[in-house]
CSV table of C-alpha atoms in Angstrom, one decimal:
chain,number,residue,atom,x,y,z
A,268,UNK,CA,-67.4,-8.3,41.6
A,269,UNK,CA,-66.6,-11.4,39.1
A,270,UNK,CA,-70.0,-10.4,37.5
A,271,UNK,CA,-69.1,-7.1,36.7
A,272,UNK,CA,-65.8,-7.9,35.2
A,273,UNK,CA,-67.4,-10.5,32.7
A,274,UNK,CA,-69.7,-7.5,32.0
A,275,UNK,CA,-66.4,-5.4,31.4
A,276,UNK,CA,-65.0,-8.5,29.3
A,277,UNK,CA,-67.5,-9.4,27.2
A,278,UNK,CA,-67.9,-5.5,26.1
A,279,UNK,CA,-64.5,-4.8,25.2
A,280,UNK,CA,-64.9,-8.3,22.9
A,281,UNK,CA,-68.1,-6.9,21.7
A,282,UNK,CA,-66.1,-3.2,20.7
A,283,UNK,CA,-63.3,-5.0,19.1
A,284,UNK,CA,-65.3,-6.8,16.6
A,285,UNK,CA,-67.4,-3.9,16.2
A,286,UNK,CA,-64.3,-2.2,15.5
A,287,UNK,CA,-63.0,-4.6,13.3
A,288,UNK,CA,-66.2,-5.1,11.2
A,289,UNK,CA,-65.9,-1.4,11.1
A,290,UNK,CA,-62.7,-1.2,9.5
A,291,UNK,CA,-63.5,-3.7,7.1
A,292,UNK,CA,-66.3,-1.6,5.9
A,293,UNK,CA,-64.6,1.4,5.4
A,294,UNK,CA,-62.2,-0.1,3.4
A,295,UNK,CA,-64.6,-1.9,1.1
A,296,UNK,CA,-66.8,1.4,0.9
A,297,UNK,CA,-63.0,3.1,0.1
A,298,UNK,CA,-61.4,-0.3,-2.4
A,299,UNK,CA,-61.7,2.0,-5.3
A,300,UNK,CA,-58.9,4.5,-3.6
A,301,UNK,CA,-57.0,2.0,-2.5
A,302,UNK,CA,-56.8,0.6,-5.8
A,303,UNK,CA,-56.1,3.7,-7.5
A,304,UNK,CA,-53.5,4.7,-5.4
A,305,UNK,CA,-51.9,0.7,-5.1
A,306,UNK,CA,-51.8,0.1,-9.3
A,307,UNK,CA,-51.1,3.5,-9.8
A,308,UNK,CA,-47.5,3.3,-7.9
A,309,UNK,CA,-47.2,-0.4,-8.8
A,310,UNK,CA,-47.4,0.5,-12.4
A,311,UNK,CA,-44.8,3.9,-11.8
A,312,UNK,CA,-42.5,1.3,-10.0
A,313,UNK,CA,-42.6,-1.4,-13.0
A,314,UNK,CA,-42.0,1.5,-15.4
A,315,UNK,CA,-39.3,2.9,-13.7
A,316,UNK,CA,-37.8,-0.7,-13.3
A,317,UNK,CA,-37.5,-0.8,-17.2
A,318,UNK,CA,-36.9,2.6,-18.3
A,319,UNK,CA,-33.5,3.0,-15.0
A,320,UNK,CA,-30.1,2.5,-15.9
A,321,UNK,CA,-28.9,-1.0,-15.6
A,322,UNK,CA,-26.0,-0.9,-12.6
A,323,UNK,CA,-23.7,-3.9,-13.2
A,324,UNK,CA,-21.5,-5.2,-10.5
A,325,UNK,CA,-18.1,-7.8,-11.0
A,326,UNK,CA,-16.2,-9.0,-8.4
A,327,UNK,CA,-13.0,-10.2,-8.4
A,328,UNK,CA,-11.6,-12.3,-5.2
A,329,UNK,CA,-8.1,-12.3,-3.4
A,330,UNK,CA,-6.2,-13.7,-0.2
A,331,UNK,CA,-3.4,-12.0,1.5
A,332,UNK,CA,0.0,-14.5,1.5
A,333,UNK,CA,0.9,-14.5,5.3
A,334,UNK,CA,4.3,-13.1,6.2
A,335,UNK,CA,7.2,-14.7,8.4
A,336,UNK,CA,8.7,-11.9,10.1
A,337,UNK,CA,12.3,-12.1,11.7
A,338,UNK,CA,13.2,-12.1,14.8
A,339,UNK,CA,16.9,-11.9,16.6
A,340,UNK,CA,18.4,-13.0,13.7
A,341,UNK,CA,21.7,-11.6,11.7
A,342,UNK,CA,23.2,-10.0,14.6
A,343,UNK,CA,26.3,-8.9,12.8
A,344,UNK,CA,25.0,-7.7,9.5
A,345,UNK,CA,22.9,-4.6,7.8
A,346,UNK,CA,19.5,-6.6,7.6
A,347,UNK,CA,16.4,-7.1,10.0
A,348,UNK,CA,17.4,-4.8,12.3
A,349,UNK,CA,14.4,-3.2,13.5
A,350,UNK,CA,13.2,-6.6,14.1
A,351,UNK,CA,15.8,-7.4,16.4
A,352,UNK,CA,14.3,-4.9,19.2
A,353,UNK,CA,10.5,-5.0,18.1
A,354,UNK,CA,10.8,-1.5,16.8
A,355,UNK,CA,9.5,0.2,14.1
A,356,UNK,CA,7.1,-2.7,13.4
A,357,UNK,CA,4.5,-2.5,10.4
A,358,UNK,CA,1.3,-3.3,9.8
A,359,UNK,CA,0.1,-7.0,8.7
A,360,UNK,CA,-0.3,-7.9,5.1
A,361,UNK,CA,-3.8,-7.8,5.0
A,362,UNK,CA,-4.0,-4.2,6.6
A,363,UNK,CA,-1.7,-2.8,4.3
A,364,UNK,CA,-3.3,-4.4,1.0
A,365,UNK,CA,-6.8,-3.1,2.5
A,366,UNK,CA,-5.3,0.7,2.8
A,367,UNK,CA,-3.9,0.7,-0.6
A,368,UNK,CA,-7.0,0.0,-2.3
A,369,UNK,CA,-8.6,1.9,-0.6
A,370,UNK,CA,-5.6,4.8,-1.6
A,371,UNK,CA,-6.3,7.6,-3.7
A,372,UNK,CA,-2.9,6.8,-5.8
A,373,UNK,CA,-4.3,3.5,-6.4
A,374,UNK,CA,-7.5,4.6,-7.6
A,375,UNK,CA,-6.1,7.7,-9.9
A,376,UNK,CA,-3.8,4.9,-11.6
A,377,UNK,CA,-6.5,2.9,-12.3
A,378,UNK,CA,-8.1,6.1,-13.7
A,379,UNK,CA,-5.3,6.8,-15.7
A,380,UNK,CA,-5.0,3.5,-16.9
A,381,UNK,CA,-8.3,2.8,-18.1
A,382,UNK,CA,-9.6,6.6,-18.7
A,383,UNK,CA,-12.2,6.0,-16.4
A,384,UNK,CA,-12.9,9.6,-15.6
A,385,UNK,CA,-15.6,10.0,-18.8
A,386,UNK,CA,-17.4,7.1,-17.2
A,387,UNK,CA,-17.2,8.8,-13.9
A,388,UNK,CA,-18.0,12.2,-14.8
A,389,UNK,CA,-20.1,11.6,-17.9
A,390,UNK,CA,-21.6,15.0,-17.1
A,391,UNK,CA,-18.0,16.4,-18.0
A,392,UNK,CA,-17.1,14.0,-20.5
A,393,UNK,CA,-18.2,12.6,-23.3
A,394,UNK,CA,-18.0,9.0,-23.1
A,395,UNK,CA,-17.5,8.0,-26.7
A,396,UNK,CA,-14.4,11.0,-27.7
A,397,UNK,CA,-13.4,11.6,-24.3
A,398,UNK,CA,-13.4,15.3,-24.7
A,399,UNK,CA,-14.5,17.4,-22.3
A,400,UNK,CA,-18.2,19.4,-22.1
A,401,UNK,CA,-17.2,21.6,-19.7
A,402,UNK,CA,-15.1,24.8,-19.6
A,403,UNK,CA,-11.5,24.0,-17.9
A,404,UNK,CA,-12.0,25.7,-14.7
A,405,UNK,CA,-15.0,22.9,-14.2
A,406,UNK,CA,-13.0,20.1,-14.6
A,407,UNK,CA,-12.9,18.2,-11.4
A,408,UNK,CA,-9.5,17.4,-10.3
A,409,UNK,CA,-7.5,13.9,-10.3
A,410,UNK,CA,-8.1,13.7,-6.7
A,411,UNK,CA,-11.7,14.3,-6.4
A,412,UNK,CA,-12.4,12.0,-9.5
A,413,UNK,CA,-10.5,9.5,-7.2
A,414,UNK,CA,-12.4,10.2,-4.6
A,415,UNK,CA,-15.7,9.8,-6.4
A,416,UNK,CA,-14.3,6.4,-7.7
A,417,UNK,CA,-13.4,5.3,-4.7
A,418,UNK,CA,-17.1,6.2,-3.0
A,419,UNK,CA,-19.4,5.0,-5.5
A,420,UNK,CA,-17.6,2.9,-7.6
A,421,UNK,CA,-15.2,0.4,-5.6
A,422,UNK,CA,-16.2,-2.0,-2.7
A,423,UNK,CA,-13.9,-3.3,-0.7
A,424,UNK,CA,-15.1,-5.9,1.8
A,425,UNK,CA,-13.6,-8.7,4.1
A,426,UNK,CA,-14.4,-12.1,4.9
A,427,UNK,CA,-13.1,-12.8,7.9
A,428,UNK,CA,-13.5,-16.2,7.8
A,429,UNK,CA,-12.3,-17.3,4.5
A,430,UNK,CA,-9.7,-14.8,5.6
A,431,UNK,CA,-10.4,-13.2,1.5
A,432,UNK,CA,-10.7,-10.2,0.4
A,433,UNK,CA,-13.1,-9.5,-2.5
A,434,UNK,CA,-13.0,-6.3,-5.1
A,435,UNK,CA,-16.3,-5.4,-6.4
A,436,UNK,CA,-16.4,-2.7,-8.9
A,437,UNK,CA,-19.8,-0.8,-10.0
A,438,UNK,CA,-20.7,0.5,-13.3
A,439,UNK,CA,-23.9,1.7,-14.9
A,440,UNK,CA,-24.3,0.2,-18.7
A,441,UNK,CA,-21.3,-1.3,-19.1
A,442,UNK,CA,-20.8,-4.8,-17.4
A,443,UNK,CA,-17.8,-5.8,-19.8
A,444,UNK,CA,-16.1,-2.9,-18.2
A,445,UNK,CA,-17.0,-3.4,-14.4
A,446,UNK,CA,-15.1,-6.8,-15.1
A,447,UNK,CA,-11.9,-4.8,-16.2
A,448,UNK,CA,-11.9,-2.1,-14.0
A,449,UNK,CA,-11.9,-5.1,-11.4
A,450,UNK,CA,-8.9,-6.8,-12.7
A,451,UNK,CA,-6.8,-3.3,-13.1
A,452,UNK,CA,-7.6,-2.9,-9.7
A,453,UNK,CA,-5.8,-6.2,-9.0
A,454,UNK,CA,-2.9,-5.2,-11.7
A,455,UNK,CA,-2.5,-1.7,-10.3
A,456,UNK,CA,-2.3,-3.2,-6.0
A,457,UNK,CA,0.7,-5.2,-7.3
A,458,UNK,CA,2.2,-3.0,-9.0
A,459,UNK,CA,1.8,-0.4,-6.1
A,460,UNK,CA,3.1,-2.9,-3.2
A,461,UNK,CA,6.3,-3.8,-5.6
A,462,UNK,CA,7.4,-0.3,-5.6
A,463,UNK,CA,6.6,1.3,-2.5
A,464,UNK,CA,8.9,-0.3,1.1
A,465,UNK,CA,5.8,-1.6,3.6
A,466,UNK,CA,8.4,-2.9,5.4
A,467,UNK,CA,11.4,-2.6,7.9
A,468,UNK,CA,13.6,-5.5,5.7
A,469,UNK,CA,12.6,-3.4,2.3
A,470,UNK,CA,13.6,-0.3,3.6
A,471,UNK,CA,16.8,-2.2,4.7
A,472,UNK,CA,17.2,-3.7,1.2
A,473,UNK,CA,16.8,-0.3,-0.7
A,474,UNK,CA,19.4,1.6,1.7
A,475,UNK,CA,22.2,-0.9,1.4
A,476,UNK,CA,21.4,-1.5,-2.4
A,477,UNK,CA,21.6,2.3,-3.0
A,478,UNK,CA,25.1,1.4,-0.9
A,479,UNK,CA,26.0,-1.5,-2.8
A,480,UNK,CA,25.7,1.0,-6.3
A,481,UNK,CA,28.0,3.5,-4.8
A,482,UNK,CA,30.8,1.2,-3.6
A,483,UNK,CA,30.5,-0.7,-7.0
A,484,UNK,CA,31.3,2.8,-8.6
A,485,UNK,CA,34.3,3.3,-6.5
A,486,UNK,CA,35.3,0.1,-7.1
A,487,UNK,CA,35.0,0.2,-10.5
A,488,UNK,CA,37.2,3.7,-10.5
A,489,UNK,CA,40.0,2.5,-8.5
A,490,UNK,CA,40.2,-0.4,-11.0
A,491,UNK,CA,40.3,1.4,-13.7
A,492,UNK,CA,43.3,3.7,-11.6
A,493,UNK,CA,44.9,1.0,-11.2
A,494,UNK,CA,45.2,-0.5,-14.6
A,495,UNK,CA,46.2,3.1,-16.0
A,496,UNK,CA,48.6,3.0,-14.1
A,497,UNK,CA,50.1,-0.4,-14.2
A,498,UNK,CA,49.9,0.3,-18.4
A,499,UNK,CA,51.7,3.7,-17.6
A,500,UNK,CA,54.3,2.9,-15.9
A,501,UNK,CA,54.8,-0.8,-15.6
A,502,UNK,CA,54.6,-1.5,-12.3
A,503,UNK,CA,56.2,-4.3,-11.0
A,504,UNK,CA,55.9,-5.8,-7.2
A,505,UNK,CA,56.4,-4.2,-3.9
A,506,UNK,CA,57.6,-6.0,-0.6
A,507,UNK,CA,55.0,-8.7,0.7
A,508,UNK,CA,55.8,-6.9,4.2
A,509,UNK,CA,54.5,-3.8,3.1
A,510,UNK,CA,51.3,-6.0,1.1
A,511,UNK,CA,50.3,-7.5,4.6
A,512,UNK,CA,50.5,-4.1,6.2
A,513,UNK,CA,48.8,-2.8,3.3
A,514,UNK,CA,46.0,-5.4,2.8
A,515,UNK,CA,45.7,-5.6,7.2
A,516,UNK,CA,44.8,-1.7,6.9
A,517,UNK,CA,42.4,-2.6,4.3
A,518,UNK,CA,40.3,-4.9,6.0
A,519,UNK,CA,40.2,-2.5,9.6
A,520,UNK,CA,38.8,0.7,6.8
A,521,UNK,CA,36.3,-1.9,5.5
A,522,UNK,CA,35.3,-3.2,9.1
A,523,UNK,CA,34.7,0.8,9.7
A,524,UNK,CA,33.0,0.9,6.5
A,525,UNK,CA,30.8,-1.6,7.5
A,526,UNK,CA,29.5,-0.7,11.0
A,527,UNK,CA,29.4,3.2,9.8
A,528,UNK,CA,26.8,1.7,7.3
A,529,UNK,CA,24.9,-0.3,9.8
A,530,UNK,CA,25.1,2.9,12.0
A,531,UNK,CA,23.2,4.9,9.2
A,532,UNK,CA,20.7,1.8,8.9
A,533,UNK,CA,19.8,2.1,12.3
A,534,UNK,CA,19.7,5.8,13.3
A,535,UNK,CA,17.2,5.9,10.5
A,536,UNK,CA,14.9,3.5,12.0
A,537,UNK,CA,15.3,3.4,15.5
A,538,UNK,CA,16.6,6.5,17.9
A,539,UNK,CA,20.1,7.4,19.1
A,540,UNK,CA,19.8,5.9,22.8
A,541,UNK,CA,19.4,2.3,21.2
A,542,UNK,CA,22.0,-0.2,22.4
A,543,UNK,CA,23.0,-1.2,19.2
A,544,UNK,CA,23.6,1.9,18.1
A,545,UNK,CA,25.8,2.9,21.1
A,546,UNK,CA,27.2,-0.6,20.8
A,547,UNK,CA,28.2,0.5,16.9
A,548,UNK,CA,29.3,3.7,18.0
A,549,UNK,CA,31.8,2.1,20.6
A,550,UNK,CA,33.0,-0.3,17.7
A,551,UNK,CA,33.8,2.2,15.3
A,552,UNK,CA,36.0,4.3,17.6
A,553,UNK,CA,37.4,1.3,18.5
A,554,UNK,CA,38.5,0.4,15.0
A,555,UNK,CA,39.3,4.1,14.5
A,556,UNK,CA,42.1,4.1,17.6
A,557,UNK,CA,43.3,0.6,15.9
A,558,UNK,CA,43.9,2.8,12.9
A,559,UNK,CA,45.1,5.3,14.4
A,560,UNK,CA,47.6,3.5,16.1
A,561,UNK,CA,48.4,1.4,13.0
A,562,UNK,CA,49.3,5.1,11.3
A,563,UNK,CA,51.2,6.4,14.0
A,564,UNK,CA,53.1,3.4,15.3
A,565,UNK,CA,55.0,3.1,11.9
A,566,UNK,CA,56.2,6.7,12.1
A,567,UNK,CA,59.3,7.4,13.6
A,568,UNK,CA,61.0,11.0,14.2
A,569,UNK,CA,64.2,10.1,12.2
A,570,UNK,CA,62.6,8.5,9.7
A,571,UNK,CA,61.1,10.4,6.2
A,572,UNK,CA,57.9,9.2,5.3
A,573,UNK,CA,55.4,10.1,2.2
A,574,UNK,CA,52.1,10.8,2.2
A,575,UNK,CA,49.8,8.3,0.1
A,576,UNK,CA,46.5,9.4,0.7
A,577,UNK,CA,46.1,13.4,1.9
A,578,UNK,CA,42.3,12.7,3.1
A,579,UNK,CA,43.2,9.6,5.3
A,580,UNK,CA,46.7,11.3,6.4
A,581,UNK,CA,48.4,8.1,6.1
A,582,UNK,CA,52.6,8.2,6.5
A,583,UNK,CA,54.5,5.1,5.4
A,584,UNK,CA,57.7,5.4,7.2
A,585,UNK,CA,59.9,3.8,4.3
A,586,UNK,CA,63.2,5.3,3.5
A,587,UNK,CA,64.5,6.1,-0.2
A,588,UNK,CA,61.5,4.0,-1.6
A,589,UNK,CA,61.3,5.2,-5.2
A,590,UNK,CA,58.1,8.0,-6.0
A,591,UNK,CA,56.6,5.1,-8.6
A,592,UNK,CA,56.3,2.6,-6.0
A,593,UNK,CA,54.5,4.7,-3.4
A,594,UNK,CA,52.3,5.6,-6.2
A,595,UNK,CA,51.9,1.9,-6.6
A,596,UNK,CA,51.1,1.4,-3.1
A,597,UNK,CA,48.7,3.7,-2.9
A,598,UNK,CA,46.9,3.0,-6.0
A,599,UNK,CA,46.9,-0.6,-4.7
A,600,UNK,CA,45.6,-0.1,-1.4
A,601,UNK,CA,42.6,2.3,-2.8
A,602,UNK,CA,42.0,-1.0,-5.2
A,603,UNK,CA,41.8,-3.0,-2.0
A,604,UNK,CA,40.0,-0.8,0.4
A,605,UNK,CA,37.1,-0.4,-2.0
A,606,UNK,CA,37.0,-4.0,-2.8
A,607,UNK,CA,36.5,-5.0,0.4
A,608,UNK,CA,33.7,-2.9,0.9
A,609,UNK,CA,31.7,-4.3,-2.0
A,610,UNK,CA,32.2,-7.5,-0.7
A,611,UNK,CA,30.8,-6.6,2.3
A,612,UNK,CA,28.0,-4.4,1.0
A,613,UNK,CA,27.0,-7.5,-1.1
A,614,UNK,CA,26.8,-10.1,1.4
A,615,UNK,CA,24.6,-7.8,3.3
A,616,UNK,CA,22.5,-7.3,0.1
A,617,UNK,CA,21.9,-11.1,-0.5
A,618,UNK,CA,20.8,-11.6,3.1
A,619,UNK,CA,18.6,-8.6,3.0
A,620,UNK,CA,17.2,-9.8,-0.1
A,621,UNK,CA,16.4,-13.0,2.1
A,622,UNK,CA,14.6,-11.0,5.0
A,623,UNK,CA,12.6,-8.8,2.3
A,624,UNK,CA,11.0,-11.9,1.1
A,625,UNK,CA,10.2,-13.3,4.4
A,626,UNK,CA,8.2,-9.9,5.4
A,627,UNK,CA,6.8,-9.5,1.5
A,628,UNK,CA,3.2,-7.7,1.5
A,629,UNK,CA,1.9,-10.2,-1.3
A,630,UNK,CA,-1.6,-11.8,-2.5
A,631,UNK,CA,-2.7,-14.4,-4.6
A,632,UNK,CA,-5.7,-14.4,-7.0
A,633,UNK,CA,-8.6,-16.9,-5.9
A,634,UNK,CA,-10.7,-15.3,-8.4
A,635,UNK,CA,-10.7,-12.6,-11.1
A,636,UNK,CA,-13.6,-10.9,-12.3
A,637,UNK,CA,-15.6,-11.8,-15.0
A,638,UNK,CA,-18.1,-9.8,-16.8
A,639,UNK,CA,-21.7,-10.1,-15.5
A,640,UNK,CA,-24.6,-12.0,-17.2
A,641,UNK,CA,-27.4,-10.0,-15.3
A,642,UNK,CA,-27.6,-6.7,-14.1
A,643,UNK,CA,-26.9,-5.6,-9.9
A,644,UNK,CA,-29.3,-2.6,-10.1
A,645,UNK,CA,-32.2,-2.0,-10.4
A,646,UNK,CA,-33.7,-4.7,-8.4
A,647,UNK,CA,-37.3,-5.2,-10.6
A,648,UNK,CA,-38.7,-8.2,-8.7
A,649,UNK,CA,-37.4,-6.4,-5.2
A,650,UNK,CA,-39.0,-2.4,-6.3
A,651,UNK,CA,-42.4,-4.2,-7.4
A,652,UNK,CA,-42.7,-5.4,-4.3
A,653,UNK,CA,-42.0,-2.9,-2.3
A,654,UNK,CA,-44.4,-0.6,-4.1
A,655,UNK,CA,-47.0,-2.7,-4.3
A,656,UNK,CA,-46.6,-3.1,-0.3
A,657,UNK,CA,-46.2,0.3,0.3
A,658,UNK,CA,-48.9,1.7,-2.1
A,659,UNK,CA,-51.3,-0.7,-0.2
A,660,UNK,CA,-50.5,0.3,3.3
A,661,UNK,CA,-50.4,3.8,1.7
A,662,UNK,CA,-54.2,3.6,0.3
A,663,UNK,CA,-55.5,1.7,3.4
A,664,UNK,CA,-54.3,4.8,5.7
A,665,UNK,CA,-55.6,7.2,3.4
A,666,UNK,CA,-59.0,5.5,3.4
A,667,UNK,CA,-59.1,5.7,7.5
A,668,UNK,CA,-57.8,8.9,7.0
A,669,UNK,CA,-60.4,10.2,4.7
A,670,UNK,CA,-63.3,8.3,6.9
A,671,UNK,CA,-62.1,10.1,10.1
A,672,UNK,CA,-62.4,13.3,8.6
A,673,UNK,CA,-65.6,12.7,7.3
A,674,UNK,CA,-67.0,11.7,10.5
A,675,UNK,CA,-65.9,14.9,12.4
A,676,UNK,CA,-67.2,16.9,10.1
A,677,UNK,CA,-70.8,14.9,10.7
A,678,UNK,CA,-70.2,14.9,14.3
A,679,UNK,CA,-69.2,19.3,14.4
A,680,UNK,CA,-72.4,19.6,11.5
């Protein structure tokens, strides 16, 4: 039994180099196909090496400046208050900086700003004048040129150790402008996150701001009342009883102003069951019985009163007080009302200016782009190689190939 398996072993030795010696013939009695086919496509690759369009590539490299975001802080004011209940939470810095470049808006104002599109479409446009080759209804539009630019002609990619993020723009012929493109990119993602509101503190800061411009108006017009009428009319003093009650009333309307405004913040960023907001809601009809009473408590049956302001329905219960002095009083307590607001509305502002820069979506530049010295595509050393490997392989099969062939046509002859 051994014996016979020796027998076996020492035949399937004897096949294999028989087999092998084989092989080795046919491809020496075939070398001058092989050859053929191996310079032939070696020779195609090194041509098309030097005759393809040189692809350049410049890179530019950034780093996303961490955030610190706010938490239960300013419990009394117009600022961070999405933070204090975890709601409405957005994205980190380097998500959102990864999204807009990858943006169609940032890629057509790059386009824009550059005039990238005869580059992109050199099929459409003429390169040098800019004008199009195309009849109008051809023209691709501002979003698919984006697109394109975006696909073939950005790279965004992130190293999650160095924690970077690097901006690699791809041009054929043109390696000054790869460089460029690569640096507007950087321009145009700053310019981008400074006008759009990532976060729950800028979207705080804009809403009071745009609150902050009206009161200053308002402000500014019941000044400007009030002087009239003080150069009018010559308006002296009224009683510092009636100043108190006057100036007291002021600050409850601007407490109301201020938690209606705070309202407004939050039933835009959170829903209506949320405790603050019910909490605010409680406040301000608190403040608004106060008033209420405040109105109503001066008022007395046998006593004539005037009204001051017909929106507010306010009655001051003063007897045989002279027309020019309610006008006074009125004009006054309009000057104060919308004085206290502002002040209010501005100390909100500051502090939400505060928060906004704590959650800012921001970068710094590690390393802009610089135009490249040697060119990304084509590869020549790389295609050579590959041809030459593949053309071999290719010529070696097709010498089997042919020697099988010719043997079964023997063998069926």
């Amino acid at each position: 039994m051994i014996e016979e398996k020796d027998k076996i072993g020492k035949a399937i030795e004897t096949q294999d180099e028989i087999d092998l010696f084989e092989i080795i013939g046919i491809l020496w009695k075939r070398k001058k196909l092989i050859i053929l086919i191996t310079i032939t496509i070696t020779v195609l690759a090194i041509v098309y090496s030097l005759v393809a369009t040189p692809v350049y590539k410049a890179t530019a490299k950034i780093i996303p400046v961490s955030s610190q975001r706010s938490t239960f802080s300013i419990p009394s004011e117009l600022i961070g208050i999405a933070g204090m209940f975890g709601l409405g939470g957005t994205a980190g810095g380097a998500e959102i900086i990864k999204a807009v470049l990858g943006s169609r808006e940032l890629a057509k104002l790059v386009i824009k700003k550059q005039d990238l599109k005869r580059f992109i479409y050199p099929k459409v446009w003429d390169e040098k004048t800019g004008e199009p080759k195309v009849s109008p209804e051809k023209i691709p539009q501002d979003d698919e040129i984006a697109e394109l630019f975006l696909k073939n002609f950005l790279k965004i990619t992130e190293n999650p150790k160095e924690k970077t993020i690097e901006i690699s723009v791809i041009f054929p012929k043109h390696s000054t402008l790869s460089a460029i493109v690569a640096n507007e990119v950087i321009d145009s993602l700053q310019t981008i996150l400074n006008q759009k509101a990532y976060t729950n503190a800028k979207r705080n800061r804009l809403f009071i701001e745009e609150q902050v411009n009206i009161a200053k108006k308002n402000l500014q017009m019941a000044e400007d009342e009030f002087r009239e009428f003080q150069e009018k009319y010559n308006a002296v003093a009224i009683d510092k009883q009636m100043e108190e009650s006057i100036k007291l009333y002021a600050e409850l309307v601007g407490m109301l102003s201020e938690r209606e405004v705070k309202l407004g913040v939050l039933k835009k960023i959170t829903t209506p069951d949320n405790p603050e907001a019910i909490a605010l809601e409680h406040e301000i009809r608190e403040i608004k019985r106060k008033l209420k009473e405040l109105e109503e408590g001066q008022k007395k049956a046998d006593l004539k009163g005037y009204v001051l302001d017909p929106t507010k329905k306010i009655i001051i219960p003063i007897e045989n007080v002279p027309n020019l002095a309610i006008e006074y009083i009125r004009r006054r307590r309009e000057l104060e009302i919308q004085n206290e607001i502002y002040k209010v509305l501005l100390t909100s502002l500051e502090k939400a200016k505060i928060e906004e820069a704590k959650e800012d979506v921001s970068f710094q530049v590690i390393d802009y782009a610089y135009p490249p010295r040697y060119r990304f595509k084509p590869k020549r050393k790389l295609i050579v190689a590959v041809a030459f490997t593949s053309s071999l392989l290719l010529g070696i099969f097709l010498a089997l190939l042919i020697e099988s062939i010719d043997k079964r046509k023997k063998q069926q002859s």
